[in-house]
Amino acid sequence: MKVLPPTLRPKKRYLAFELIAESPISRDELIREIFSAASHLLGDVGASECAIRLLAFEESNGVVRCESDRTENTRAVLASITSIKGKRVLFHVLGISGTVLGATKKYLEGADVFSPQNSHI
Amino acid sequence: MAEPLFYDLSIHLKSEDPVVLKKLSNLAQHLGYSGIAINSVDNSSKLVRSMEIDTINLLSSVELKISNASKLHGQIGKYLNKVDVITVVGGNESINRAAVENPNVDVLTRLATPKDNGFNHVLAKEAADHNVAISFDLGDIIHLRGGRRVHSLMNFRKNLLLVRKYDVPFILTSNAVSIFDMRAPREMIALAALFGMTREEAISGLSETPGAIALKKNHSPGYIMEGVLELDSSSVSDDLRGEHV
C-alpha cells in the first residue's frame, strides 16, 4: 500500500513531562488515569479530538503525544490529574516539540527531576 | 522581552515547619515561580513571616473567613501591618460587597454563593475602583469532578466577562493545601483557557497583578498614604517651588 502523503498526515505535538509522585506509578495506572481525566474534563468527543497517547514512560519521565491544535487542552487534562490509585501526583510539562526525538533530547535527557523523597528538600 | 515573574498568592500549609517551607519553596522554584504567598488561617497565633528562600519570595498572607460583613473592618485592622497579602473568602452577597468596598483588601477569593457566581456588575465596578483583585481559583478545576466543576467553570466564565468589561484586577491561584496541588504557570494558563481566558490575560493574572500586590506593602521612603508622598525639599526643583511660595 502506498504511504499516506505528508500533507494528509495529522500534525502531532509531543509533550515531555515529569511526574512528581508520592510513590512510583506504573505505566498502566498512568494510562488509565490520563484517559479517565481526559473524558472527565473534555468529554468523550473532546478527548477523541485530542488523540492523546502515552509514548515513553520510565520512572518519572515520559512523553505524551496529541494533536497539534489541542496542546493546551492536553496540558489542562494533565494538570487536572491529582492522584493515581490513591497516590498523589503532580504533572509538570517540561516542553513541547514537533518530534518525539526533539522532545526527548531537549527536555528529558539530563533533566533535573524533582522528587519529594530526595535529599535536597 | 524579559521572562515574567510568576506568583501564586494562595498556598495553604498545615504546618509551619521550616522543612516543609523549604520543600515547598524548592518545588515552587522548580515549577518556575518567583514568589508564593503562604496563607495562615486567621486566628492562628503564628503568622508565617515573609522571607526569601533561595530565589523564591515567600510572602505572608492571611485568609479571612468571616461570618458577618460587619466584622471585616476589625479583622483587617488586626492584620493590616502584619502581612503582605490580605485575602477575604467570600461566599455571600454582603461579605463580597464589603470586601470589594475596602481598599485594604488585596484579594477576594471563592466568591461564588450557593445560588450564583456571587459577582455582578455593581461589585465589579467597586472592585475596580478600590483595586481589589478577584481570584480565579483554579484548584476547583483541578480537584472537583462532574457537576461541581461544571458550575465553577460557569462561574469563572461569568466573572471573566465582568472582569474584562470593568477592568477589574484578577489573579490566578492554585489554592494548594499540599505540594502536590501546585501547578506550573504554563499549566495554570492552560487551565484558565478552559473557561475562555486568553494567554495574555492569564499571564498578567499570574505575574503583573500578583506582583503589584506583592509590592504594595514595600513602600518607597517618604510614603504617607495612597497618593501622598513626602518629597525631599532638595529634590524639588526651584521653579516648581517659586510658584507656590
Short mmCIF file of C-alpha atoms in Angstrom, two decimals:
data_model
loop_
_atom_site.label_atom_id
_atom_site.label_comp_id
_atom_site.label_asym_id
_atom_site.label_seq_id
_atom_site.Cartn_x
_atom_site.Cartn_y
_atom_site.Cartn_z
CA MET A 1 0.00 0.00 0.00
CA LYS A 2 1.15 3.48 -0.78
CA VAL A 3 2.04 5.56 2.29
CA LEU A 4 -0.18 8.45 3.31
CA PRO A 5 1.16 11.68 1.77
CA PRO A 6 2.70 14.01 4.38
CA THR A 7 0.12 16.73 3.68
CA LEU A 8 -2.66 14.40 4.80
CA ARG A 9 -0.95 13.20 7.95
CA PRO A 10 -2.33 14.68 11.15
CA LYS A 11 0.09 17.09 12.80
CA LYS A 12 1.24 15.93 16.19
CA ARG A 13 2.87 17.51 19.19
CA TYR A 14 4.96 15.69 21.75
CA LEU A 15 4.77 16.82 25.36
CA ALA A 16 7.72 15.86 27.53
CA PHE A 17 6.63 15.66 31.14
CA GLU A 18 7.82 14.73 34.56
CA LEU A 19 5.58 13.08 37.09
CA ILE A 20 6.22 14.08 40.67
CA ALA A 21 4.59 11.35 42.74
CA GLU A 22 4.40 10.18 46.33
CA SER A 23 5.45 6.69 45.30
CA PRO A 24 6.27 5.02 41.96
CA ILE A 25 3.48 4.79 39.38
CA SER A 26 3.15 2.03 36.79
CA ARG A 27 2.57 2.73 33.12
CA ASP A 28 -0.85 1.03 33.07
CA GLU A 29 -2.11 3.01 36.03
CA LEU A 30 -0.92 6.21 34.42
CA ILE A 31 -2.60 5.49 31.06
CA ARG A 32 -5.88 4.66 32.74
CA GLU A 33 -5.81 7.87 34.76
CA ILE A 34 -4.91 10.08 31.77
CA PHE A 35 -7.84 8.75 29.71
CA SER A 36 -10.24 8.96 32.60
CA ALA A 37 -9.18 12.55 33.31
CA ALA A 38 -9.45 13.45 29.62
CA SER A 39 -13.00 12.20 29.24
CA HIS A 40 -13.99 13.77 32.55
CA LEU A 41 -12.63 17.17 31.61
CA LEU A 42 -13.32 17.34 27.86
CA GLY A 43 -15.96 14.68 27.42
CA ASP A 44 -15.58 11.74 25.06
CA VAL A 45 -15.83 13.98 21.99
CA GLY A 46 -13.18 16.43 23.20
CA ALA A 47 -10.89 13.63 24.32
CA SER A 48 -11.13 11.98 20.90
CA GLU A 49 -10.18 15.25 19.21
CA CYS A 50 -7.06 15.48 21.35
CA ALA A 51 -5.93 11.97 20.33
CA ILE A 52 -3.84 11.63 23.46
CA ARG A 53 -1.37 8.78 23.54
CA LEU A 54 1.26 7.94 26.09
CA LEU A 55 4.51 7.05 24.38
CA ALA A 56 7.56 6.53 26.53
CA PHE A 57 7.23 6.44 30.29
CA GLU A 58 10.06 5.45 32.56
CA GLU A 59 10.38 6.09 36.25
CA SER A 60 9.11 9.64 36.43
CA ASN A 61 9.62 10.98 32.92
CA GLY A 62 7.64 10.44 29.79
CA VAL A 63 6.25 11.73 26.53
CA VAL A 64 2.59 12.25 25.63
CA ARG A 65 1.50 12.70 22.02
CA CYS A 66 -1.50 14.78 20.98
CA GLU A 67 -2.98 16.72 18.07
CA SER A 68 -1.04 19.89 17.33
CA ASP A 69 -4.04 22.21 17.76
CA ARG A 70 -5.07 20.60 21.04
CA THR A 71 -1.89 21.04 23.07
CA GLU A 72 -3.46 23.48 25.51
CA ASN A 73 -6.37 21.10 26.17
CA THR A 74 -3.98 18.22 26.66
CA ARG A 75 -1.95 20.28 29.09
CA ALA A 76 -5.11 21.08 31.03
CA VAL A 77 -6.00 17.38 31.13
CA LEU A 78 -2.60 16.52 32.56
CA ALA A 79 -2.89 19.37 35.07
CA SER A 80 -6.27 18.11 36.25
CA ILE A 81 -4.80 14.79 37.37
CA THR A 82 -4.43 14.83 41.14
CA SER A 83 -3.94 11.26 42.20
CA ILE A 84 -3.36 7.83 40.67
CA LYS A 85 -4.57 4.84 42.67
CA GLY A 86 -4.64 6.93 45.82
CA LYS A 87 -1.09 8.19 45.35
CA ARG A 88 -0.91 11.93 44.98
CA VAL A 89 0.83 13.12 41.82
CA LEU A 90 1.76 16.33 40.09
CA PHE A 91 2.24 16.57 36.33
CA HIS A 92 4.78 19.07 35.12
CA VAL A 93 5.09 19.55 31.35
CA LEU A 94 8.73 20.30 30.64
CA GLY A 95 8.37 21.22 27.00
CA ILE A 96 6.58 20.61 23.72
CA SER A 97 8.19 19.56 20.47
CA GLY A 98 7.14 18.54 16.98
CA THR A 99 9.04 15.26 17.04
CA VAL A 100 9.44 12.63 19.69
CA LEU A 101 13.20 12.80 19.30
CA GLY A 102 13.18 16.55 19.83
CA ALA A 103 11.06 16.26 22.96
CA THR A 104 13.31 13.59 24.43
CA LYS A 105 16.58 15.26 23.55
CA LYS A 106 15.65 18.79 24.50
CA TYR A 107 13.66 18.26 27.65
CA LEU A 108 14.23 14.80 29.09
CA GLU A 109 17.91 14.00 28.73
CA GLY A 110 19.79 15.24 31.74
CA ALA A 111 16.71 16.94 33.16
CA ASP A 112 16.85 17.57 36.86
CA VAL A 113 13.87 15.67 38.20
CA PHE A 114 12.21 16.89 41.33
CA SER A 115 11.47 14.15 43.78
CA PRO A 116 9.82 14.78 47.12
CA GLN A 117 11.73 11.90 48.72
CA ASN A 118 15.05 13.31 47.62
CA SER A 119 17.58 14.73 49.99
CA HIS A 120 17.63 18.24 48.53
CA ILE A 121 14.45 19.08 50.37
CA MET B 1 11.02 40.55 26.36
CA ALA B 2 12.10 39.59 29.84
CA GLU B 3 10.54 36.46 31.33
CA PRO B 4 7.61 37.41 33.53
CA LEU B 5 7.92 36.65 37.24
CA PHE B 6 5.15 34.29 38.31
CA TYR B 7 3.36 34.35 41.64
CA ASP B 8 0.85 32.10 43.33
CA LEU B 9 -0.83 34.01 46.12
CA SER B 10 -2.79 31.21 47.70
CA ILE B 11 -0.86 28.35 49.23
CA HIS B 12 -2.09 26.79 52.47
CA LEU B 13 0.15 24.98 54.84
CA LYS B 14 -0.92 22.88 57.74
CA SER B 15 2.40 23.08 59.45
CA GLU B 16 4.85 25.92 59.69
CA ASP B 17 7.76 23.55 59.88
CA PRO B 18 10.86 25.07 58.20
CA VAL B 19 11.48 21.72 56.43
CA VAL B 20 8.06 21.88 54.80
CA LEU B 21 8.61 25.51 53.85
CA LYS B 22 11.93 24.63 52.28
CA LYS B 23 10.37 21.75 50.35
CA LEU B 24 7.57 23.99 49.14
CA SER B 25 9.85 26.78 48.03
CA ASN B 26 12.08 24.26 46.23
CA LEU B 27 9.12 22.92 44.31
CA ALA B 28 7.81 26.41 43.54
CA GLN B 29 11.20 27.32 42.16
CA HIS B 30 11.36 24.10 40.17
CA LEU B 31 7.97 24.83 38.61
CA GLY B 32 9.05 28.33 37.64
CA TYR B 33 7.53 30.57 40.28
CA SER B 34 9.39 33.51 41.71
CA GLY B 35 7.06 34.17 44.62
CA ILE B 36 4.38 32.44 46.63
CA ALA B 37 2.17 33.64 49.45
CA ILE B 38 1.72 31.32 52.41
CA ASN B 39 -1.73 31.64 53.86
CA SER B 40 -2.17 31.42 57.56
CA VAL B 41 -5.64 30.52 58.65
CA ASP B 42 -6.99 33.51 60.52
CA ASN B 43 -6.91 33.47 64.31
CA SER B 44 -3.77 31.40 64.17
CA SER B 45 -1.34 32.73 66.71
CA LYS B 46 1.68 32.42 64.49
CA LEU B 47 1.88 34.07 61.10
CA VAL B 48 4.38 32.91 58.56
CA ARG B 49 6.77 35.77 58.17
CA SER B 50 7.73 36.96 54.74
CA MET B 51 11.22 35.91 53.77
CA GLU B 52 13.33 34.77 50.88
CA ILE B 53 14.49 31.22 50.43
CA ASP B 54 16.97 30.92 47.56
CA THR B 55 15.36 32.98 44.81
CA ILE B 56 11.80 32.42 45.95
CA ASN B 57 9.99 35.28 47.56
CA LEU B 58 7.81 33.90 50.34
CA LEU B 59 5.07 36.33 51.25
CA SER B 60 2.99 36.21 54.36
CA SER B 61 -0.70 36.22 53.82
CA VAL B 62 -3.88 35.79 55.77
CA GLU B 63 -7.18 34.39 54.60
CA LEU B 64 -10.09 35.96 56.43
CA LYS B 65 -13.16 33.79 56.78
CA ILE B 66 -15.79 35.98 58.33
CA SER B 67 -19.32 35.12 59.25
CA ASN B 68 -20.62 38.66 59.14
CA ALA B 69 -19.72 41.59 56.90
CA SER B 70 -19.57 43.97 59.88
CA LYS B 71 -16.63 42.03 61.31
CA LEU B 72 -14.50 42.59 58.24
CA HIS B 73 -13.18 46.02 59.15
CA GLY B 74 -11.92 44.93 62.58
CA GLN B 75 -10.28 41.80 61.22
CA ILE B 76 -8.47 43.77 58.54
CA GLY B 77 -7.19 46.26 61.12
CA LYS B 78 -5.73 43.38 63.06
CA TYR B 79 -3.63 42.09 60.15
CA LEU B 80 -3.05 45.21 58.08
CA ASN B 81 0.52 45.87 59.13
CA LYS B 82 1.46 42.28 59.81
CA VAL B 83 1.01 40.51 56.48
CA ASP B 84 1.78 41.20 52.83
CA VAL B 85 -1.45 39.96 51.32
CA ILE B 86 -4.92 40.14 52.82
CA THR B 87 -7.36 37.71 51.21
CA VAL B 88 -11.04 37.63 52.03
CA VAL B 89 -13.05 34.47 51.48
CA GLY B 90 -16.39 35.49 50.01
CA GLY B 91 -19.39 33.32 49.61
CA ASN B 92 -22.24 35.59 50.44
CA GLU B 93 -23.56 38.75 48.91
CA SER B 94 -22.86 41.06 51.84
CA ILE B 95 -19.36 39.75 52.53
CA ASN B 96 -18.42 40.03 48.86
CA ARG B 97 -19.77 43.56 48.82
CA ALA B 98 -17.92 44.60 51.99
CA ALA B 99 -14.68 43.12 50.65
CA VAL B 100 -14.71 44.91 47.29
CA GLU B 101 -15.51 48.21 49.02
CA ASN B 102 -12.49 48.03 51.26
CA PRO B 103 -9.25 49.24 49.63
CA ASN B 104 -7.19 47.40 52.25
CA VAL B 105 -8.39 44.07 50.91
CA ASP B 106 -5.95 42.74 48.34
CA VAL B 107 -7.79 39.68 47.05
CA LEU B 108 -11.35 38.40 47.16
CA THR B 109 -11.49 34.65 46.67
CA ARG B 110 -14.13 31.88 46.44
CA LEU B 111 -16.89 34.41 45.91
CA ALA B 112 -19.48 32.03 44.47
CA THR B 113 -22.62 31.71 46.55
CA PRO B 114 -24.74 28.55 46.57
CA LYS B 115 -27.12 30.30 44.18
CA ASP B 116 -24.89 32.04 41.64
CA ASN B 117 -21.39 33.25 40.91
CA GLY B 118 -21.57 35.88 43.67
CA PHE B 119 -20.24 38.61 41.42
CA ASN B 120 -22.09 41.21 39.39
CA HIS B 121 -21.59 44.49 37.55
CA VAL B 122 -22.04 46.56 40.72
CA LEU B 123 -19.41 44.62 42.65
CA ALA B 124 -17.13 44.63 39.61
CA LYS B 125 -17.22 48.41 39.45
CA GLU B 126 -16.48 48.71 43.16
CA ALA B 127 -13.65 46.19 42.93
CA ALA B 128 -12.07 48.13 40.06
CA ASP B 129 -12.43 51.44 41.97
CA HIS B 130 -10.89 50.08 45.17
CA ASN B 131 -8.27 47.97 43.44
CA VAL B 132 -9.42 44.69 44.98
CA ALA B 133 -8.31 41.72 42.91
CA ILE B 134 -10.68 38.87 42.12
CA SER B 135 -9.16 35.45 42.36
CA PHE B 136 -9.86 32.68 39.86
CA ASP B 137 -9.28 29.64 41.99
CA LEU B 138 -8.03 27.04 39.53
CA GLY B 139 -7.82 24.49 42.34
CA ASP B 140 -11.52 23.99 41.69
CA ILE B 141 -10.89 22.87 38.12
CA ILE B 142 -8.08 20.61 39.27
CA HIS B 143 -9.83 18.93 42.17
CA LEU B 144 -13.55 18.94 41.53
CA ARG B 145 -15.23 16.48 39.20
CA GLY B 146 -18.59 16.40 37.49
CA GLY B 147 -21.35 18.88 38.22
CA ARG B 148 -19.41 20.94 40.71
CA ARG B 149 -16.60 21.51 38.24
CA VAL B 150 -19.15 22.46 35.59
CA HIS B 151 -20.58 25.04 37.98
CA SER B 152 -17.24 26.53 38.86
CA LEU B 153 -16.29 26.77 35.18
CA MET B 154 -19.60 28.53 34.52
CA ASN B 155 -18.94 30.94 37.37
CA PHE B 156 -15.43 31.66 36.08
CA ARG B 157 -16.86 32.41 32.64
CA LYS B 158 -19.29 34.93 34.10
CA ASN B 159 -16.63 36.50 36.28
CA LEU B 160 -14.27 36.79 33.32
CA LEU B 161 -16.89 38.67 31.34
CA LEU B 162 -17.34 41.22 34.15
CA VAL B 163 -13.62 41.46 34.84
CA ARG B 164 -12.97 42.29 31.16
CA LYS B 165 -15.77 44.83 30.95
CA TYR B 166 -14.92 46.77 34.11
CA ASP B 167 -11.17 46.26 34.07
CA VAL B 168 -11.07 44.58 37.47
CA PRO B 169 -7.67 43.27 38.59
CA PHE B 170 -7.65 39.49 38.79
CA ILE B 171 -5.22 36.77 39.76
CA LEU B 172 -4.96 33.03 39.18
CA THR B 173 -4.37 30.90 42.25
CA SER B 174 -3.94 27.20 42.91
CA ASN B 175 -5.33 27.23 46.45
CA ALA B 176 -2.91 24.40 47.18
CA VAL B 177 -3.01 22.61 50.53
CA SER B 178 -0.06 20.36 49.77
CA ILE B 179 2.88 20.41 47.39
CA PHE B 180 1.05 18.03 45.04
CA ASP B 181 -1.69 20.59 44.49
CA MET B 182 0.60 23.16 42.93
CA ARG B 183 0.74 23.52 39.16
CA ALA B 184 3.36 25.15 36.96
CA PRO B 185 2.48 28.57 35.48
CA ARG B 186 2.00 27.21 31.97
CA GLU B 187 -0.36 24.53 33.25
CA MET B 188 -2.29 27.30 35.00
CA ILE B 189 -2.52 29.16 31.68
CA ALA B 190 -3.90 26.01 30.00
CA LEU B 191 -6.46 25.54 32.78
CA ALA B 192 -7.53 29.19 32.50
CA ALA B 193 -8.02 28.69 28.75
CA LEU B 194 -10.77 26.17 29.57
CA PHE B 195 -13.10 28.99 30.54
CA GLY B 196 -12.08 31.34 27.76
CA MET B 197 -9.22 33.30 29.26
CA THR B 198 -6.61 34.30 26.71
CA ARG B 199 -2.95 33.56 27.15
CA GLU B 200 -2.08 37.25 27.69
CA GLU B 201 -4.76 37.68 30.33
CA ALA B 202 -3.64 34.53 32.13
CA ILE B 203 -0.03 35.70 32.15
CA SER B 204 -0.97 39.06 33.61
CA GLY B 205 -3.09 37.23 36.23
CA LEU B 206 -0.07 35.17 37.21
CA SER B 207 2.62 37.83 37.07
CA GLU B 208 1.74 41.53 36.82
CA THR B 209 -1.29 41.73 39.09
CA PRO B 210 0.01 39.48 41.90
CA GLY B 211 3.42 41.14 41.52
CA ALA B 212 1.83 44.53 42.11
CA ILE B 213 0.01 43.15 45.18
CA ALA B 214 3.26 41.69 46.50
CA LEU B 215 5.00 45.05 46.11
CA LYS B 216 2.13 47.09 47.58
CA LYS B 217 3.45 46.88 51.12
CA ASN B 218 7.05 47.61 50.14
CA HIS B 219 6.63 51.35 50.17
CA SER B 220 9.25 53.73 48.96
CA PRO B 221 10.72 56.05 51.61
CA GLY B 222 8.56 59.11 52.19
CA TYR B 223 5.30 57.23 51.62
CA ILE B 224 2.48 58.60 53.75
CA MET B 225 -0.68 57.15 52.30
CA GLU B 226 -2.18 56.17 48.95
CA GLY B 227 -1.41 59.04 46.59
CA VAL B 228 0.62 61.09 49.07
CA LEU B 229 4.38 61.11 49.08
CA GLU B 230 6.70 63.30 51.13
CA LEU B 231 9.37 64.72 48.88
CA ASP B 232 12.81 65.71 49.93
CA SER B 233 12.98 69.52 49.66
CA SER B 234 16.26 69.34 47.77
CA SER B 235 14.71 67.17 45.10
CA VAL B 236 12.02 69.72 44.29
CA SER B 237 13.23 71.96 41.54
CA ASP B 238 13.46 75.72 42.12
CA ASP B 239 10.97 76.83 39.51
CA LEU B 240 8.35 74.50 40.98
CA ARG B 241 8.95 75.94 44.43
CA GLY B 242 8.74 79.52 43.13
CA GLU B 243 5.18 79.04 42.02
CA HIS B 244 3.91 78.07 45.44
CA VAL B 245 5.95 80.09 47.91
#
